[in-house]
């Protein structure tokens, strides 16, 4: 059996840290091309390069039937009318689903069917689960005023494909309108 | 893409209910053979047949790469020196791992390697994850004074095999000793 250190992890919702995991950090400069308002992006970047999010992954084992999991912590803020967001990705193994569960803060996920472009905005909050089916690009946005913390659980062999969504971006954007997150077609901006 | 009702679920940690799921309930009479102290079990059953736990499962999709998840709520109590527990199971597809995450209350999980009998007791508490590898029988115990609520996430094709552990029971027991949960060999009782 695995060693006890690989069986048990503790999350710190204040920092997003997981015992036994090292964290990947993404700053504003890493998200070039993600935000629709490029003037607002350039202006924000000229003023500094803040940390937007970090993801700490745990990979206890990598065989068939195994699972990996990660804690994301996404800071609050906006670039123009768009909320701070993650890059978003598809799974390299397209059939792999992902289970998300909110721990703290308030956000939404943008889901986009790779084949049809069909898009959904779904809430990600404490005690809420979001099921991301296979073949579905997914991106997380912090729509609140405090850090958004969440868990993702996925098949060990899922892998991450960032390239497709970086090249064409998501078809829809989530912007603040009348004080709340609103899903719009990018072309309609 | 799946309908929105199948993408998002909300857990109620007070009741263990999940939106969109129906719950399976296990009463004391369903756990015949699980507790070591059969006299205490018979006496408790003669006095009533309390609900020990309920599990509400969500199965958004059942294909390759999909995940299922469930919320368990296990009530506090003891039979003799043993804590209220779940039946425990292996996955029918033995390679399937499971990710557990504590939501409220205080408990432990008993993990037993099917091939070697090697056993571990690991904490299951809010903000703690437990990774159950494949080929590992697992049972949950409530060691606190309030309901223990937790999530489990597993490959959709995992399946549940209760028969093996019902027939031979777990090799170890978790009993209250000096006010805390203690792992003992069943034969040493």
mmCIF file of N, CA and C in Angstrom, chain A residues 61-169:
data_model
loop_
_atom_site.group_PDB
_atom_site.id
_atom_site.type_symbol
_atom_site.label_atom_id
_atom_site.label_comp_id
_atom_site.label_asym_id
_atom_site.label_seq_id
_atom_site.Cartn_x
_atom_site.Cartn_y
_atom_site.Cartn_z
ATOM 1 N N UNK A 61 -0.536 8.225 -7.407
ATOM 2 C CA UNK A 61 -0.151 7.077 -8.223
ATOM 3 C C UNK A 61 -0.631 7.351 -9.639
ATOM 4 N N UNK A 62 -0.051 6.681 -10.630
ATOM 5 C CA UNK A 62 -0.352 7.042 -12.011
ATOM 6 C C UNK A 62 -0.859 5.896 -12.870
ATOM 7 N N UNK A 63 -1.366 4.844 -12.262
ATOM 8 C CA UNK A 63 -1.813 3.690 -13.034
ATOM 9 C C UNK A 63 -3.241 3.836 -13.540
ATOM 10 N N UNK A 64 -3.667 2.844 -14.278
ATOM 11 C CA UNK A 64 -5.061 2.732 -14.731
ATOM 12 C C UNK A 64 -5.959 2.720 -13.492
ATOM 13 N N UNK A 65 -7.004 3.550 -13.503
ATOM 14 C CA UNK A 65 -7.929 3.569 -12.358
ATOM 15 C C UNK A 65 -7.529 4.536 -11.268
ATOM 16 N N UNK A 66 -6.300 5.092 -11.349
ATOM 17 C CA UNK A 66 -5.867 6.058 -10.329
ATOM 18 C C UNK A 66 -6.442 7.445 -10.611
ATOM 19 N N UNK A 67 -6.403 8.276 -9.579
ATOM 20 C CA UNK A 67 -6.909 9.643 -9.657
ATOM 21 C C UNK A 67 -5.823 10.619 -9.221
ATOM 22 N N UNK A 68 -5.829 11.789 -9.798
ATOM 23 C CA UNK A 68 -5.026 12.908 -9.310
ATOM 24 C C UNK A 68 -5.975 13.984 -8.807
ATOM 25 N N UNK A 69 -5.459 14.862 -7.965
ATOM 26 C CA UNK A 69 -6.316 15.959 -7.520
ATOM 27 C C UNK A 69 -5.474 17.189 -7.257
ATOM 28 N N UNK A 70 -6.144 18.333 -7.276
ATOM 29 C CA UNK A 70 -5.433 19.601 -7.156
ATOM 30 C C UNK A 70 -6.309 20.608 -6.428
ATOM 31 N N UNK A 71 -5.655 21.543 -5.770
ATOM 32 C CA UNK A 71 -6.367 22.682 -5.203
ATOM 33 C C UNK A 71 -5.938 23.933 -5.957
ATOM 34 N N UNK A 72 -6.930 24.674 -6.429
ATOM 35 C CA UNK A 72 -6.665 25.948 -7.077
ATOM 36 C C UNK A 72 -7.055 27.087 -6.161
ATOM 37 N N UNK A 73 -6.277 28.146 -6.209
ATOM 38 C CA UNK A 73 -6.654 29.367 -5.490
ATOM 39 C C UNK A 73 -6.505 30.526 -6.468
ATOM 40 N N UNK A 74 -7.630 31.166 -6.747
ATOM 41 C CA UNK A 74 -7.715 32.208 -7.776
ATOM 42 C C UNK A 74 -8.070 33.526 -7.092
ATOM 43 N N UNK A 75 -7.238 34.508 -7.289
ATOM 44 C CA UNK A 75 -7.408 35.775 -6.582
ATOM 45 C C UNK A 75 -8.521 36.615 -7.210
ATOM 46 N N UNK A 76 -9.107 37.519 -6.421
ATOM 47 C CA UNK A 76 -10.176 38.371 -6.962
ATOM 48 C C UNK A 76 -9.592 39.541 -7.744
ATOM 49 N N UNK A 77 -10.336 39.985 -8.743
ATOM 50 C CA UNK A 77 -9.897 41.142 -9.515
ATOM 51 C C UNK A 77 -10.518 41.109 -10.892
ATOM 52 N N UNK A 78 -10.298 42.173 -11.649
ATOM 53 C CA UNK A 78 -10.835 42.242 -13.004
ATOM 54 C C UNK A 78 -9.828 42.887 -13.939
ATOM 55 N N UNK A 79 -9.946 42.538 -15.209
ATOM 56 C CA UNK A 79 -9.245 43.227 -16.299
ATOM 57 C C UNK A 79 -10.357 43.766 -17.193
ATOM 58 N N UNK A 80 -10.563 45.051 -17.160
ATOM 59 C CA UNK A 80 -11.763 45.594 -17.815
ATOM 60 C C UNK A 80 -12.995 45.063 -17.094
ATOM 61 N N UNK A 81 -13.911 44.482 -17.842
ATOM 62 C CA UNK A 81 -15.129 43.917 -17.240
ATOM 63 C C UNK A 81 -14.993 42.417 -16.988
ATOM 64 N N UNK A 82 -13.851 41.852 -17.389
ATOM 65 C CA UNK A 82 -13.668 40.405 -17.198
ATOM 66 C C UNK A 82 -13.005 40.114 -15.858
ATOM 67 N N UNK A 83 -13.459 39.053 -15.252
ATOM 68 C CA UNK A 83 -12.910 38.639 -13.957
ATOM 69 C C UNK A 83 -11.567 37.934 -14.136
ATOM 70 N N UNK A 84 -10.760 37.983 -13.093
ATOM 71 C CA UNK A 84 -9.544 37.157 -13.080
ATOM 72 C C UNK A 84 -9.945 35.712 -13.363
ATOM 73 N N UNK A 85 -9.167 35.057 -14.190
ATOM 74 C CA UNK A 85 -9.518 33.718 -14.682
ATOM 75 C C UNK A 85 -8.288 32.828 -14.778
ATOM 76 N N UNK A 86 -8.529 31.554 -14.947
ATOM 77 C CA UNK A 86 -7.448 30.621 -15.266
ATOM 78 C C UNK A 86 -7.313 30.537 -16.786
ATOM 79 N N UNK A 87 -6.184 29.991 -17.235
ATOM 80 C CA UNK A 87 -5.985 29.829 -18.680
ATOM 81 C C UNK A 87 -7.083 28.978 -19.293
ATOM 82 N N UNK A 88 -7.446 27.931 -18.605
ATOM 83 C CA UNK A 88 -8.429 26.984 -19.130
ATOM 84 C C UNK A 88 -7.752 25.924 -19.968
ATOM 85 N N UNK A 89 -8.344 24.734 -19.961
ATOM 86 C CA UNK A 89 -7.712 23.630 -20.685
ATOM 87 C C UNK A 89 -8.726 22.559 -21.062
ATOM 88 N N UNK A 90 -8.290 21.735 -21.979
ATOM 89 C CA UNK A 90 -8.909 20.444 -22.267
ATOM 90 C C UNK A 90 -8.013 19.372 -21.661
ATOM 91 N N UNK A 91 -8.537 18.199 -21.491
ATOM 92 C CA UNK A 91 -7.675 17.097 -21.076
ATOM 93 C C UNK A 91 -7.038 16.460 -22.313
ATOM 94 N N UNK A 92 -5.758 16.133 -22.166
ATOM 95 C CA UNK A 92 -5.052 15.500 -23.283
ATOM 96 C C UNK A 92 -5.771 14.206 -23.671
ATOM 97 N N UNK A 93 -6.169 13.444 -22.669
ATOM 98 C CA UNK A 93 -7.055 12.293 -22.901
ATOM 99 C C UNK A 93 -8.481 12.842 -22.860
ATOM 100 N N UNK A 94 -9.046 13.059 -24.032
ATOM 101 C CA UNK A 94 -10.279 13.839 -24.148
ATOM 102 C C UNK A 94 -11.456 13.260 -23.368
ATOM 103 N N UNK A 95 -11.468 11.964 -23.130
ATOM 104 C CA UNK A 95 -12.621 11.357 -22.446
ATOM 105 C C UNK A 95 -12.632 11.657 -20.949
ATOM 106 N N UNK A 96 -11.513 12.149 -20.422
ATOM 107 C CA UNK A 96 -11.406 12.346 -18.972
ATOM 108 C C UNK A 96 -12.317 13.469 -18.496
ATOM 109 N N UNK A 97 -13.188 13.156 -17.562
ATOM 110 C CA UNK A 97 -14.022 14.144 -16.881
ATOM 111 C C UNK A 97 -13.232 14.743 -15.713
ATOM 112 N N UNK A 98 -13.810 15.774 -15.070
ATOM 113 C CA UNK A 98 -13.203 16.322 -13.855
ATOM 114 C C UNK A 98 -14.299 16.753 -12.887
ATOM 115 N N UNK A 99 -14.068 16.451 -11.626
ATOM 116 C CA UNK A 99 -14.990 16.821 -10.561
ATOM 117 C C UNK A 99 -14.422 18.029 -9.829
ATOM 118 N N UNK A 100 -15.157 19.131 -9.813
ATOM 119 C CA UNK A 100 -14.735 20.331 -9.077
ATOM 120 C C UNK A 100 -15.609 20.505 -7.850
ATOM 121 N N UNK A 101 -15.021 21.032 -6.795
ATOM 122 C CA UNK A 101 -15.783 21.276 -5.575
ATOM 123 C C UNK A 101 -15.272 22.570 -4.946
ATOM 124 N N UNK A 102 -16.194 23.509 -4.697
ATOM 125 C CA UNK A 102 -15.810 24.788 -4.135
ATOM 126 C C UNK A 102 -15.522 24.702 -2.648
ATOM 127 N N UNK A 103 -14.452 25.374 -2.211
ATOM 128 C CA UNK A 103 -14.085 25.388 -0.795
ATOM 129 C C UNK A 103 -14.338 26.741 -0.144
ATOM 130 N N UNK A 104 -14.006 27.804 -0.844
ATOM 131 C CA UNK A 104 -14.217 29.144 -0.289
ATOM 132 C C UNK A 104 -14.297 30.146 -1.436
ATOM 133 N N UNK A 105 -14.949 31.269 -1.168
ATOM 134 C CA UNK A 105 -15.067 32.299 -2.191
ATOM 135 C C UNK A 105 -16.232 32.028 -3.133
ATOM 136 N N UNK A 106 -16.256 32.786 -4.199
ATOM 137 C CA UNK A 106 -17.393 32.745 -5.119
ATOM 138 C C UNK A 106 -16.891 32.892 -6.544
ATOM 139 N N UNK A 107 -17.303 31.964 -7.404
ATOM 140 C CA UNK A 107 -16.857 32.033 -8.785
ATOM 141 C C UNK A 107 -17.799 31.335 -9.722
ATOM 142 N N UNK A 108 -17.380 31.270 -10.956
ATOM 143 C CA UNK A 108 -18.110 30.512 -11.972
ATOM 144 C C UNK A 108 -17.093 29.730 -12.804
ATOM 145 N N UNK A 109 -17.595 28.695 -13.461
ATOM 146 C CA UNK A 109 -16.799 27.984 -14.451
ATOM 147 C C UNK A 109 -17.436 28.167 -15.814
ATOM 148 N N UNK A 110 -16.588 28.316 -16.793
ATOM 149 C CA UNK A 110 -17.016 28.386 -18.187
ATOM 150 C C UNK A 110 -16.682 27.046 -18.823
ATOM 151 N N UNK A 111 -17.703 26.366 -19.314
ATOM 152 C CA UNK A 111 -17.523 25.065 -19.963
ATOM 153 C C UNK A 111 -17.850 25.216 -21.446
ATOM 154 N N UNK A 112 -17.010 24.633 -22.282
ATOM 155 C CA UNK A 112 -17.241 24.716 -23.733
ATOM 156 C C UNK A 112 -17.023 23.352 -24.375
ATOM 157 N N UNK A 113 -18.070 22.857 -24.999
ATOM 158 C CA UNK A 113 -17.994 21.588 -25.713
ATOM 159 C C UNK A 113 -17.029 21.742 -26.881
ATOM 160 N N UNK A 114 -16.002 20.896 -26.921
ATOM 161 C CA UNK A 114 -14.970 21.079 -27.952
ATOM 162 C C UNK A 114 -15.537 20.933 -29.364
ATOM 163 N N UNK A 115 -16.467 20.024 -29.545
ATOM 164 C CA UNK A 115 -16.973 19.730 -30.889
ATOM 165 C C UNK A 115 -17.971 20.778 -31.372
ATOM 166 N N UNK A 116 -18.858 21.211 -30.487
ATOM 167 C CA UNK A 116 -19.975 22.070 -30.910
ATOM 168 C C UNK A 116 -19.790 23.531 -30.532
ATOM 169 N N UNK A 117 -18.894 23.821 -29.593
ATOM 170 C CA UNK A 117 -18.739 25.188 -29.103
ATOM 171 C C UNK A 117 -19.807 25.594 -28.091
ATOM 172 N N UNK A 118 -20.761 24.699 -27.834
ATOM 173 C CA UNK A 118 -21.807 25.000 -26.852
ATOM 174 C C UNK A 118 -21.161 25.367 -25.518
ATOM 175 N N UNK A 119 -21.623 26.477 -24.922
ATOM 176 C CA UNK A 119 -20.969 27.009 -23.717
ATOM 177 C C UNK A 119 -21.962 27.150 -22.574
ATOM 178 N N UNK A 120 -21.457 26.924 -21.365
ATOM 179 C CA UNK A 120 -22.277 27.086 -20.174
ATOM 180 C C UNK A 120 -21.460 27.809 -19.116
ATOM 181 N N UNK A 121 -22.159 28.635 -18.351
ATOM 182 C CA UNK A 121 -21.549 29.257 -17.173
ATOM 183 C C UNK A 121 -22.233 28.642 -15.958
ATOM 184 N N UNK A 122 -21.449 28.028 -15.058
ATOM 185 C CA UNK A 122 -22.042 27.356 -13.895
ATOM 186 C C UNK A 122 -21.369 27.871 -12.622
ATOM 187 N N UNK A 123 -22.114 27.950 -11.521
ATOM 188 C CA UNK A 123 -21.553 28.498 -10.284
ATOM 189 C C UNK A 123 -20.554 27.546 -9.630
ATOM 190 N N UNK A 124 -19.496 28.110 -9.064
ATOM 191 C CA UNK A 124 -18.532 27.340 -8.269
ATOM 192 C C UNK A 124 -18.418 28.027 -6.913
ATOM 193 N N UNK A 125 -19.015 27.393 -5.924
ATOM 194 C CA UNK A 125 -19.084 27.988 -4.586
ATOM 195 C C UNK A 125 -18.868 26.906 -3.545
ATOM 196 N N UNK A 126 -18.616 27.283 -2.291
ATOM 197 C CA UNK A 126 -18.500 26.273 -1.235
ATOM 198 C C UNK A 126 -19.724 25.359 -1.218
ATOM 199 N N UNK A 127 -19.474 24.072 -1.061
ATOM 200 C CA UNK A 127 -20.522 23.043 -1.011
ATOM 201 C C UNK A 127 -21.165 22.780 -2.363
ATOM 202 N N UNK A 128 -20.668 23.405 -3.434
ATOM 203 C CA UNK A 128 -21.193 23.116 -4.765
ATOM 204 C C UNK A 128 -20.172 22.293 -5.537
ATOM 205 N N UNK A 129 -20.678 21.277 -6.222
ATOM 206 C CA UNK A 129 -19.858 20.486 -7.137
ATOM 207 C C UNK A 129 -20.181 20.875 -8.566
ATOM 208 N N UNK A 130 -19.161 20.855 -9.397
ATOM 209 C CA UNK A 130 -19.354 21.031 -10.836
ATOM 210 C C UNK A 130 -18.756 19.815 -11.529
ATOM 211 N N UNK A 131 -19.538 19.225 -12.410
ATOM 212 C CA UNK A 131 -19.058 18.080 -13.178
ATOM 213 C C UNK A 131 -18.668 18.547 -14.577
ATOM 214 N N UNK A 132 -17.401 18.401 -14.905
ATOM 215 C CA UNK A 132 -16.915 18.763 -16.237
ATOM 216 C C UNK A 132 -16.818 17.474 -17.051
ATOM 217 N N UNK A 133 -17.699 17.288 -18.020
ATOM 218 C CA UNK A 133 -17.649 16.058 -18.824
ATOM 219 C C UNK A 133 -16.379 16.005 -19.668
ATOM 220 N N UNK A 134 -16.087 14.872 -20.231
ATOM 221 C CA UNK A 134 -14.991 14.746 -21.187
ATOM 222 C C UNK A 134 -15.241 15.643 -22.394
ATOM 223 N N UNK A 135 -14.201 15.896 -23.143
ATOM 224 C CA UNK A 135 -14.282 16.693 -24.381
ATOM 225 C C UNK A 135 -14.825 18.093 -24.128
ATOM 226 N N UNK A 136 -14.569 18.638 -22.933
ATOM 227 C CA UNK A 136 -15.133 19.930 -22.547
ATOM 228 C C UNK A 136 -14.032 20.831 -22.010
ATOM 229 N N UNK A 137 -13.767 21.933 -22.703
ATOM 230 C CA UNK A 137 -12.789 22.901 -22.207
ATOM 231 C C UNK A 137 -13.373 23.607 -20.992
ATOM 232 N N UNK A 138 -12.531 23.903 -20.005
ATOM 233 C CA UNK A 138 -13.043 24.514 -18.776
ATOM 234 C C UNK A 138 -12.067 25.537 -18.225
ATOM 235 N N UNK A 139 -12.656 26.628 -17.746
ATOM 236 C CA UNK A 139 -11.918 27.778 -17.235
ATOM 237 C C UNK A 139 -12.669 28.258 -15.997
ATOM 238 N N UNK A 140 -11.917 28.746 -15.003
ATOM 239 C CA UNK A 140 -12.518 29.180 -13.741
ATOM 240 C C UNK A 140 -12.347 30.684 -13.596
ATOM 241 N N UNK A 141 -13.376 31.351 -13.090
ATOM 242 C CA UNK A 141 -13.309 32.798 -12.867
ATOM 243 C C UNK A 141 -13.719 33.135 -11.445
ATOM 244 N N UNK A 142 -13.026 34.078 -10.838
ATOM 245 C CA UNK A 142 -13.377 34.546 -9.494
ATOM 246 C C UNK A 142 -14.291 35.765 -9.635
ATOM 247 N N UNK A 143 -15.555 35.605 -9.263
ATOM 248 C CA UNK A 143 -16.528 36.695 -9.417
ATOM 249 C C UNK A 143 -16.785 37.407 -8.095
ATOM 250 N N UNK A 144 -16.041 37.053 -7.042
ATOM 251 C CA UNK A 144 -16.267 37.642 -5.726
ATOM 252 C C UNK A 144 -15.147 38.590 -5.322
ATOM 253 N N UNK A 145 -15.113 38.897 -4.048
ATOM 254 C CA UNK A 145 -14.136 39.847 -3.540
ATOM 255 C C UNK A 145 -13.030 39.216 -2.718
ATOM 256 N N UNK A 146 -13.053 37.898 -2.573
ATOM 257 C CA UNK A 146 -12.038 37.181 -1.797
ATOM 258 C C UNK A 146 -11.510 36.039 -2.654
ATOM 259 N N UNK A 147 -10.397 35.419 -2.248
ATOM 260 C CA UNK A 147 -9.874 34.310 -3.054
ATOM 261 C C UNK A 147 -10.903 33.182 -3.220
ATOM 262 N N UNK A 148 -10.930 32.637 -4.402
ATOM 263 C CA UNK A 148 -11.758 31.474 -4.721
ATOM 264 C C UNK A 148 -10.874 30.234 -4.625
ATOM 265 N N UNK A 149 -11.277 29.306 -3.769
ATOM 266 C CA UNK A 149 -10.493 28.090 -3.580
ATOM 267 C C UNK A 149 -11.358 26.888 -3.931
ATOM 268 N N UNK A 150 -10.769 25.934 -4.624
ATOM 269 C CA UNK A 150 -11.560 24.780 -5.089
ATOM 270 C C UNK A 150 -10.650 23.571 -5.288
ATOM 271 N N UNK A 151 -11.277 22.403 -5.279
ATOM 272 C CA UNK A 151 -10.586 21.145 -5.578
ATOM 273 C C UNK A 151 -11.011 20.659 -6.947
ATOM 274 N N UNK A 152 -10.094 20.049 -7.662
ATOM 275 C CA UNK A 152 -10.418 19.302 -8.876
ATOM 276 C C UNK A 152 -9.901 17.881 -8.744
ATOM 277 N N UNK A 153 -10.709 16.919 -9.143
ATOM 278 C CA UNK A 153 -10.317 15.500 -9.117
ATOM 279 C C UNK A 153 -10.502 14.952 -10.530
ATOM 280 N N UNK A 154 -9.492 14.230 -11.034
ATOM 281 C CA UNK A 154 -9.531 13.774 -12.431
ATOM 282 C C UNK A 154 -8.760 12.471 -12.570
ATOM 283 N N UNK A 155 -9.078 11.706 -13.606
ATOM 284 C CA UNK A 155 -8.319 10.466 -13.823
ATOM 285 C C UNK A 155 -6.832 10.766 -13.961
ATOM 286 N N UNK A 156 -6.000 9.904 -13.398
ATOM 287 C CA UNK A 156 -4.553 10.143 -13.418
ATOM 288 C C UNK A 156 -4.033 10.319 -14.836
ATOM 289 N N UNK A 157 -4.658 9.645 -15.784
ATOM 290 C CA UNK A 157 -4.131 9.720 -17.148
ATOM 291 C C UNK A 157 -4.746 10.851 -17.965
ATOM 292 N N UNK A 158 -5.508 11.760 -17.308
ATOM 293 C CA UNK A 158 -6.188 12.836 -18.048
ATOM 294 C C UNK A 158 -5.200 13.698 -18.833
ATOM 295 N N UNK A 159 -4.164 14.170 -18.162
ATOM 296 C CA UNK A 159 -3.239 15.088 -18.803
ATOM 297 C C UNK A 159 -3.889 16.442 -19.055
ATOM 298 N N UNK A 160 -3.082 17.441 -19.387
ATOM 299 C CA UNK A 160 -3.586 18.789 -19.640
ATOM 300 C C UNK A 160 -3.169 19.240 -21.022
ATOM 301 N N UNK A 161 -4.132 19.748 -21.761
ATOM 302 C CA UNK A 161 -3.858 20.326 -23.077
ATOM 303 C C UNK A 161 -4.260 21.800 -23.025
ATOM 304 N N UNK A 162 -3.255 22.676 -22.927
ATOM 305 C CA UNK A 162 -3.520 24.113 -22.875
ATOM 306 C C UNK A 162 -3.467 24.750 -24.259
ATOM 307 N N UNK A 163 -2.848 24.040 -25.199
ATOM 308 C CA UNK A 163 -2.541 24.641 -26.484
ATOM 309 C C UNK A 163 -3.761 25.017 -27.308
ATOM 310 N N UNK A 164 -4.745 24.133 -27.368
ATOM 311 C CA UNK A 164 -5.916 24.378 -28.214
ATOM 312 C C UNK A 164 -6.642 25.640 -27.780
ATOM 313 N N UNK A 165 -6.895 25.792 -26.484
ATOM 314 C CA UNK A 165 -7.660 26.942 -26.018
ATOM 315 C C UNK A 165 -6.821 28.217 -26.045
ATOM 316 N N UNK A 166 -5.490 28.074 -25.887
ATOM 317 C CA UNK A 166 -4.629 29.252 -25.994
ATOM 318 C C UNK A 166 -4.642 29.787 -27.423
ATOM 319 N N UNK A 167 -4.726 28.889 -28.383
ATOM 320 C CA UNK A 167 -4.683 29.292 -29.793
ATOM 321 C C UNK A 167 -5.972 29.978 -30.237
ATOM 322 N N UNK A 168 -7.106 29.454 -29.801
ATOM 323 C CA UNK A 168 -8.360 30.012 -30.332
ATOM 324 C C UNK A 168 -9.189 30.720 -29.271
ATOM 325 N N UNK A 169 -8.814 30.624 -28.017
ATOM 326 C CA UNK A 169 -9.535 31.172 -26.873
ATOM 327 C C UNK A 169 -10.943 30.558 -26.781
#
